[in-house]
Amino acid sequence: MKLHLFGNHSPDGQTEIIVPTGYRSVQRWHPHLGDIFPDFTAQSSIGKIDFHNWAEGHWVYLFSHPAAFTPVCSTELADVASRKEDLAARNVRAITLSRDRLEDQAIWAEDLAELFGHPIDFPLVSDPEGVIAGVCGMVHPHEDALLTVRKAFIIDPALRIRMIIEYPMSIGRDIEEVLRVIDALQATDAENLAAPAGWMPGDPLLVRAATSDDEARTRFGDRLLMLRRYLRMVRPRPKQ
Ligand code: BEZ
């Protein structure tokens, strides 16, 4: 079999990536970190939703899932519903999207509430034609031709995309990890810091690479711990 490939290489020819030509596509927008999430209008379980109006000023956890009345999706929606207070405490609004009809989503949500004991009171967006899903890269043809994959965005109060994840159809996401990333984003935004691997609230944060040592000493004083020139930790603020 002859593969037709295209690719990209560094000017010195030392680094090269080859991609099957079948993956070539007409350039179109793909959601990237830092982009403003597109505005959309759609029918949802709370009525017509104008996304920017609804989202602005809040952190948003927007997640697509493949379909109503399916096993993994059922556990994911129940998982998010069970953390209603934790989301509210962080000023986070959850919203989910699938290509199901509104009527089916409503019956399913009622059933999930009965089964898991948590009302599904965040919006379920119905996108039966895949209009939003297509633009936001939620349909991956090699995974499924029509259904939306488990894609998720964390969007900040200024409507910028701050995290993007994609999970396989067969693996459920973990709301605990979503809350951890939101905590980390809020903590690092507050002091222009970064969060290390596995960071949890109360753990030290990291000075960003672009910050000079002088600036770090001035800003963080005895909270600063210089491990290496490239690895500088900042202890949490003492509790008042
Ligand atoms: C699920 O939620 O279990 C599921 C939905 C669609 C395709 C595969 C799995």
mmCIF file of C-alpha atoms and ligand atoms in Angstrom:
data_model
loop_
_atom_site.group_PDB
_atom_site.id
_atom_site.type_symbol
_atom_site.label_atom_id
_atom_site.label_comp_id
_atom_site.label_asym_id
_atom_site.label_seq_id
_atom_site.Cartn_x
_atom_site.Cartn_y
_atom_site.Cartn_z
ATOM 1 C CA MET A 1 0.000 0.000 0.000
ATOM 2 C CA LYS A 2 1.341 3.410 -0.900
ATOM 3 C CA LEU A 3 0.647 6.106 1.681
ATOM 4 C CA HIS A 4 0.380 9.647 0.415
ATOM 5 C CA LEU A 5 1.775 11.838 3.179
ATOM 6 C CA PHE A 6 2.206 15.499 3.896
ATOM 7 C CA GLY A 7 4.035 17.076 6.734
ATOM 8 C CA ASN A 8 6.050 19.861 8.267
ATOM 9 C CA HIS A 9 9.718 20.163 9.100
ATOM 10 C CA SER A 10 12.060 22.531 10.883
ATOM 11 C CA PRO A 11 14.310 24.766 8.735
ATOM 12 C CA ASP A 12 17.370 22.638 9.641
ATOM 13 C CA GLY A 13 15.577 19.432 8.633
ATOM 14 C CA GLN A 14 16.261 17.834 12.048
ATOM 15 C CA THR A 15 12.604 17.662 13.104
ATOM 16 C CA GLU A 16 9.839 16.445 10.876
ATOM 17 C CA ILE A 17 6.255 15.310 11.263
ATOM 18 C CA ILE A 18 4.441 13.324 8.602
ATOM 19 C CA VAL A 19 0.642 13.207 8.526
ATOM 20 C CA PRO A 20 -1.477 10.999 6.206
ATOM 21 C CA THR A 21 -2.822 13.107 3.355
ATOM 22 C CA GLY A 22 -6.341 11.948 4.168
ATOM 23 C CA TYR A 23 -6.091 14.045 7.327
ATOM 24 C CA ARG A 24 -5.580 17.221 5.328
ATOM 25 C CA SER A 25 -8.592 19.454 5.677
ATOM 26 C CA VAL A 26 -9.721 22.849 4.582
ATOM 27 C CA GLN A 27 -8.504 25.251 7.260
ATOM 28 C CA ARG A 28 -11.299 26.154 9.639
ATOM 29 C CA TRP A 29 -11.493 27.375 13.189
ATOM 30 C CA HIS A 30 -10.596 24.898 15.913
ATOM 31 C CA PRO A 31 -11.126 25.861 19.551
ATOM 32 C CA HIS A 32 -7.823 26.745 21.161
ATOM 33 C CA LEU A 33 -6.850 27.768 24.687
ATOM 34 C CA GLY A 34 -7.263 31.514 25.063
ATOM 35 C CA ASP A 35 -9.921 31.822 22.323
ATOM 36 C CA ILE A 36 -13.255 33.433 23.166
ATOM 37 C CA PHE A 37 -15.747 30.564 23.158
ATOM 38 C CA PRO A 38 -18.199 31.213 20.285
ATOM 39 C CA ASP A 39 -21.590 32.622 21.120
ATOM 40 C CA PHE A 40 -24.514 30.344 20.274
ATOM 41 C CA THR A 41 -28.251 30.225 20.611
ATOM 42 C CA ALA A 42 -29.935 26.871 21.155
ATOM 43 C CA GLN A 43 -32.839 25.108 22.773
ATOM 44 C CA SER A 44 -32.073 23.660 26.174
ATOM 45 C CA SER A 45 -33.744 22.168 29.220
ATOM 46 C CA ILE A 46 -34.024 25.701 30.680
ATOM 47 C CA GLY A 47 -35.465 27.136 27.443
ATOM 48 C CA LYS A 48 -33.701 29.054 24.720
ATOM 49 C CA ILE A 49 -30.160 29.811 25.769
ATOM 50 C CA ASP A 50 -28.011 32.705 24.530
ATOM 51 C CA PHE A 51 -24.661 31.363 25.545
ATOM 52 C CA HIS A 52 -22.646 34.543 26.078
ATOM 53 C CA ASN A 53 -25.427 36.214 28.071
ATOM 54 C CA TRP A 54 -25.831 33.102 30.183
ATOM 55 C CA ALA A 55 -22.112 32.441 30.710
ATOM 56 C CA GLU A 56 -20.436 35.840 31.064
ATOM 57 C CA GLY A 57 -19.257 36.607 34.594
ATOM 58 C CA HIS A 58 -19.191 32.924 35.591
ATOM 59 C CA TRP A 59 -16.760 30.077 35.170
ATOM 60 C CA VAL A 60 -18.369 27.511 32.878
ATOM 61 C CA TYR A 61 -17.882 23.765 32.572
ATOM 62 C CA LEU A 62 -19.292 22.954 29.122
ATOM 63 C CA PHE A 63 -19.196 19.287 28.206
ATOM 64 C CA SER A 64 -20.522 17.320 25.264
ATOM 65 C CA HIS A 65 -21.523 13.690 25.629
ATOM 66 C CA PRO A 66 -22.587 11.117 23.044
ATOM 67 C CA ALA A 67 -26.226 10.364 23.767
ATOM 68 C CA ALA A 68 -29.107 10.211 26.228
ATOM 69 C CA PHE A 69 -30.029 6.857 27.760
ATOM 70 C CA THR A 70 -26.480 5.482 27.540
ATOM 71 C CA PRO A 71 -24.478 4.093 30.455
ATOM 72 C CA VAL A 72 -21.334 6.228 30.730
ATOM 73 C CA CYS A 73 -23.198 9.460 29.931
ATOM 74 C CA SER A 74 -25.721 8.689 32.666
ATOM 75 C CA THR A 75 -22.984 8.418 35.280
ATOM 76 C CA GLU A 76 -21.268 11.588 34.052
ATOM 77 C CA LEU A 77 -24.410 13.727 34.317
ATOM 78 C CA ALA A 78 -25.166 12.316 37.765
ATOM 79 C CA ASP A 79 -21.562 12.996 38.837
ATOM 80 C CA VAL A 80 -21.824 16.674 37.816
ATOM 81 C CA ALA A 81 -25.280 17.022 39.418
ATOM 82 C CA SER A 82 -23.950 15.594 42.693
ATOM 83 C CA ARG A 83 -21.416 18.461 42.971
ATOM 84 C CA LYS A 84 -23.921 21.307 42.583
ATOM 85 C CA GLU A 85 -22.798 23.073 45.796
ATOM 86 C CA ASP A 86 -19.087 22.680 45.003
ATOM 87 C CA LEU A 87 -19.626 24.192 41.564
ATOM 88 C CA ALA A 88 -21.687 27.081 42.962
ATOM 89 C CA ALA A 89 -19.041 27.788 45.640
ATOM 90 C CA ARG A 90 -16.533 28.397 42.814
ATOM 91 C CA ASN A 91 -18.965 30.467 40.694
ATOM 92 C CA VAL A 92 -19.096 27.662 38.106
ATOM 93 C CA ARG A 93 -22.072 26.940 35.858
ATOM 94 C CA ALA A 94 -22.255 23.500 34.242
ATOM 95 C CA ILE A 95 -23.891 22.956 30.845
ATOM 96 C CA THR A 96 -23.971 19.848 28.675
ATOM 97 C CA LEU A 97 -24.642 19.274 24.990
ATOM 98 C CA SER A 98 -25.618 16.326 22.823
ATOM 99 C CA ARG A 99 -27.392 15.678 19.528
ATOM 100 C CA ASP A 100 -30.485 14.312 21.289
ATOM 101 C CA ARG A 101 -33.934 15.789 20.957
ATOM 102 C CA LEU A 102 -35.015 18.060 23.797
ATOM 103 C CA GLU A 103 -37.904 15.730 24.668
ATOM 104 C CA ASP A 104 -35.586 12.732 25.077
ATOM 105 C CA GLN A 105 -33.115 14.704 27.182
ATOM 106 C CA ALA A 106 -35.973 15.771 29.482
ATOM 107 C CA ILE A 107 -37.228 12.219 30.071
ATOM 108 C CA TRP A 108 -33.673 10.966 30.634
ATOM 109 C CA ALA A 109 -32.836 13.783 33.091
ATOM 110 C CA GLU A 110 -35.960 12.983 35.144
ATOM 111 C CA ASP A 111 -34.971 9.349 35.251
ATOM 112 C CA LEU A 112 -31.381 10.143 36.296
ATOM 113 C CA ALA A 113 -32.660 12.308 39.140
ATOM 114 C CA GLU A 114 -34.793 9.419 40.373
ATOM 115 C CA LEU A 115 -32.005 6.866 39.951
ATOM 116 C CA PHE A 116 -29.083 8.841 41.450
ATOM 117 C CA GLY A 117 -30.981 11.186 43.795
ATOM 118 C CA HIS A 118 -29.605 14.464 42.387
ATOM 119 C CA PRO A 119 -31.756 16.743 40.219
ATOM 120 C CA ILE A 120 -30.123 17.519 36.869
ATOM 121 C CA ASP A 121 -30.697 21.239 37.105
ATOM 122 C CA PHE A 122 -27.946 22.495 34.830
ATOM 123 C CA PRO A 123 -28.918 23.082 31.171
ATOM 124 C CA LEU A 124 -28.948 20.213 28.672
ATOM 125 C CA VAL A 125 -28.458 21.752 25.220
ATOM 126 C CA SER A 126 -30.106 20.011 22.287
ATOM 127 C CA ASP A 127 -28.042 20.246 19.080
ATOM 128 C CA PRO A 128 -29.753 17.624 16.872
ATOM 129 C CA GLU A 129 -28.181 18.861 13.637
ATOM 130 C CA GLY A 130 -24.727 19.087 15.184
ATOM 131 C CA VAL A 131 -24.414 22.801 14.415
ATOM 132 C CA ILE A 132 -22.547 23.731 17.600
ATOM 133 C CA ALA A 133 -20.860 20.328 17.828
ATOM 134 C CA GLY A 134 -19.391 20.719 14.329
ATOM 135 C CA VAL A 135 -17.927 24.168 14.916
ATOM 136 C CA CYS A 136 -16.520 23.236 18.322
ATOM 137 C CA GLY A 137 -14.872 20.007 17.134
ATOM 138 C CA MET A 138 -17.058 17.685 19.175
ATOM 139 C CA VAL A 139 -17.638 15.100 16.418
ATOM 140 C CA HIS A 140 -14.641 12.910 15.600
ATOM 141 C CA PRO A 141 -15.466 10.759 12.572
ATOM 142 C CA HIS A 142 -13.040 7.959 13.480
ATOM 143 C CA GLU A 143 -14.770 7.639 16.859
ATOM 144 C CA ASP A 144 -18.333 8.003 15.566
ATOM 145 C CA ALA A 145 -19.740 9.586 12.419
ATOM 146 C CA LEU A 146 -22.561 11.410 14.189
ATOM 147 C CA LEU A 147 -22.351 11.303 17.958
ATOM 148 C CA THR A 148 -20.505 13.925 19.971
ATOM 149 C CA VAL A 149 -17.400 12.708 21.816
ATOM 150 C CA ARG A 150 -16.708 13.506 25.467
ATOM 151 C CA LYS A 151 -15.208 16.932 24.870
ATOM 152 C CA ALA A 152 -15.125 19.473 27.678
ATOM 153 C CA PHE A 153 -14.195 23.101 28.060
ATOM 154 C CA ILE A 154 -13.530 25.231 31.088
ATOM 155 C CA ILE A 155 -14.398 28.804 30.122
ATOM 156 C CA ASP A 156 -13.527 31.770 32.317
ATOM 157 C CA PRO A 157 -15.785 34.708 33.276
ATOM 158 C CA ALA A 158 -14.419 36.711 30.314
ATOM 159 C CA LEU A 159 -15.581 33.849 28.026
ATOM 160 C CA ARG A 160 -12.057 32.636 27.216
ATOM 161 C CA ILE A 161 -11.358 28.921 26.854
ATOM 162 C CA ARG A 162 -8.976 27.895 29.641
ATOM 163 C CA MET A 163 -9.029 24.088 29.369
ATOM 164 C CA ILE A 164 -9.994 21.587 26.662
ATOM 165 C CA ILE A 165 -10.196 17.829 27.145
ATOM 166 C CA GLU A 166 -11.398 14.970 24.962
ATOM 167 C CA TYR A 167 -12.173 11.533 26.347
ATOM 168 C CA PRO A 168 -13.097 8.351 24.461
ATOM 169 C CA MET A 169 -16.752 7.340 24.257
ATOM 170 C CA SER A 170 -16.153 4.434 26.636
ATOM 171 C CA ILE A 171 -14.425 6.362 29.460
ATOM 172 C CA GLY A 172 -16.268 8.700 31.808
ATOM 173 C CA ARG A 173 -14.753 11.987 32.969
ATOM 174 C CA ASP A 174 -14.206 12.886 36.626
ATOM 175 C CA ILE A 175 -15.816 16.055 38.021
ATOM 176 C CA GLU A 176 -13.198 15.980 40.793
ATOM 177 C CA GLU A 177 -10.473 16.705 38.233
ATOM 178 C CA VAL A 178 -12.561 19.489 36.693
ATOM 179 C CA LEU A 179 -12.944 21.119 40.121
ATOM 180 C CA ARG A 180 -9.197 20.736 40.724
ATOM 181 C CA VAL A 181 -8.350 22.510 37.466
ATOM 182 C CA ILE A 182 -10.830 25.305 38.220
ATOM 183 C CA ASP A 183 -9.306 25.719 41.693
ATOM 184 C CA ALA A 184 -5.859 25.833 40.113
ATOM 185 C CA LEU A 185 -6.919 28.379 37.481
ATOM 186 C CA GLN A 186 -8.510 30.615 40.098
ATOM 187 C CA ALA A 187 -5.507 30.363 42.451
ATOM 188 C CA THR A 188 -2.902 30.969 39.722
ATOM 189 C CA ASP A 189 -4.856 33.821 38.113
ATOM 190 C CA ALA A 190 -5.008 35.570 41.500
ATOM 191 C CA GLU A 191 -1.200 35.791 41.794
ATOM 192 C CA ASN A 192 0.004 35.228 38.214
ATOM 193 C CA LEU A 193 1.541 31.900 39.236
ATOM 194 C CA ALA A 194 1.486 28.357 37.839
ATOM 195 C CA ALA A 195 0.387 25.051 39.378
ATOM 196 C CA PRO A 196 2.614 21.958 39.606
ATOM 197 C CA ALA A 197 1.592 18.423 38.649
ATOM 198 C CA GLY A 198 -1.120 17.080 40.908
ATOM 199 C CA TRP A 199 -1.605 20.444 42.642
ATOM 200 C CA MET A 200 -4.343 20.556 45.247
ATOM 201 C CA PRO A 201 -5.663 23.605 47.136
ATOM 202 C CA GLY A 202 -3.237 24.467 49.945
ATOM 203 C CA ASP A 203 -0.174 23.133 48.078
ATOM 204 C CA PRO A 204 2.653 25.479 46.987
ATOM 205 C CA LEU A 205 2.374 27.093 43.569
ATOM 206 C CA LEU A 206 5.157 27.843 41.084
ATOM 207 C CA VAL A 207 6.702 31.081 39.838
ATOM 208 C CA ARG A 208 6.203 31.386 36.072
ATOM 209 C CA ALA A 209 9.289 30.987 33.923
ATOM 210 C CA ALA A 210 8.987 34.551 32.573
ATOM 211 C CA THR A 211 9.128 36.134 36.061
ATOM 212 C CA SER A 212 12.601 37.350 37.117
ATOM 213 C CA ASP A 213 14.126 36.335 40.443
ATOM 214 C CA ASP A 214 14.087 39.981 41.580
ATOM 215 C CA GLU A 215 10.395 40.314 40.836
ATOM 216 C CA ALA A 216 9.650 36.977 42.534
ATOM 217 C CA ARG A 217 11.538 38.069 45.699
ATOM 218 C CA THR A 218 9.696 41.387 45.763
ATOM 219 C CA ARG A 219 6.285 39.863 45.218
ATOM 220 C CA PHE A 220 6.516 36.768 47.384
ATOM 221 C CA GLY A 221 9.116 37.587 50.098
ATOM 222 C CA ASP A 222 9.575 34.708 52.538
ATOM 223 C CA ARG A 223 6.875 32.671 50.807
ATOM 224 C CA LEU A 224 9.423 32.066 48.013
ATOM 225 C CA LEU A 225 11.463 28.856 47.992
ATOM 226 C CA MET A 226 14.196 28.708 45.317
ATOM 227 C CA LEU A 227 14.843 25.037 44.503
ATOM 228 C CA ARG A 228 16.621 25.720 41.227
ATOM 229 C CA ARG A 229 16.916 28.751 38.974
ATOM 230 C CA TYR A 230 14.137 27.167 36.896
ATOM 231 C CA LEU A 231 12.036 25.810 39.777
ATOM 232 C CA ARG A 232 10.790 28.362 42.282
ATOM 233 C CA MET A 233 7.963 27.541 44.648
ATOM 234 C CA VAL A 234 5.616 29.886 46.453
ATOM 235 C CA ARG A 235 4.082 28.755 49.726
ATOM 236 C CA PRO A 236 0.373 29.486 50.209
ATOM 237 C CA ARG A 237 -0.545 32.711 51.999
ATOM 238 C CA PRO A 238 -0.734 32.115 55.766
ATOM 239 C CA LYS A 239 -4.338 31.753 56.966
ATOM 240 C CA GLN A 240 -5.607 34.998 58.585
HETATM 241 C C1 BEZ B 1 -22.077 5.544 26.966
HETATM 242 O O1 BEZ B 1 -22.474 6.557 27.527
HETATM 243 O O2 BEZ B 1 -21.885 4.514 27.590
HETATM 244 C C2 BEZ B 1 -21.830 5.552 25.485
HETATM 245 C C3 BEZ B 1 -22.550 6.365 24.652
HETATM 246 C C4 BEZ B 1 -22.337 6.337 23.291
HETATM 247 C C5 BEZ B 1 -21.357 5.509 22.766
HETATM 248 C C6 BEZ B 1 -20.612 4.736 23.614
HETATM 249 C C7 BEZ B 1 -20.842 4.732 24.983
#
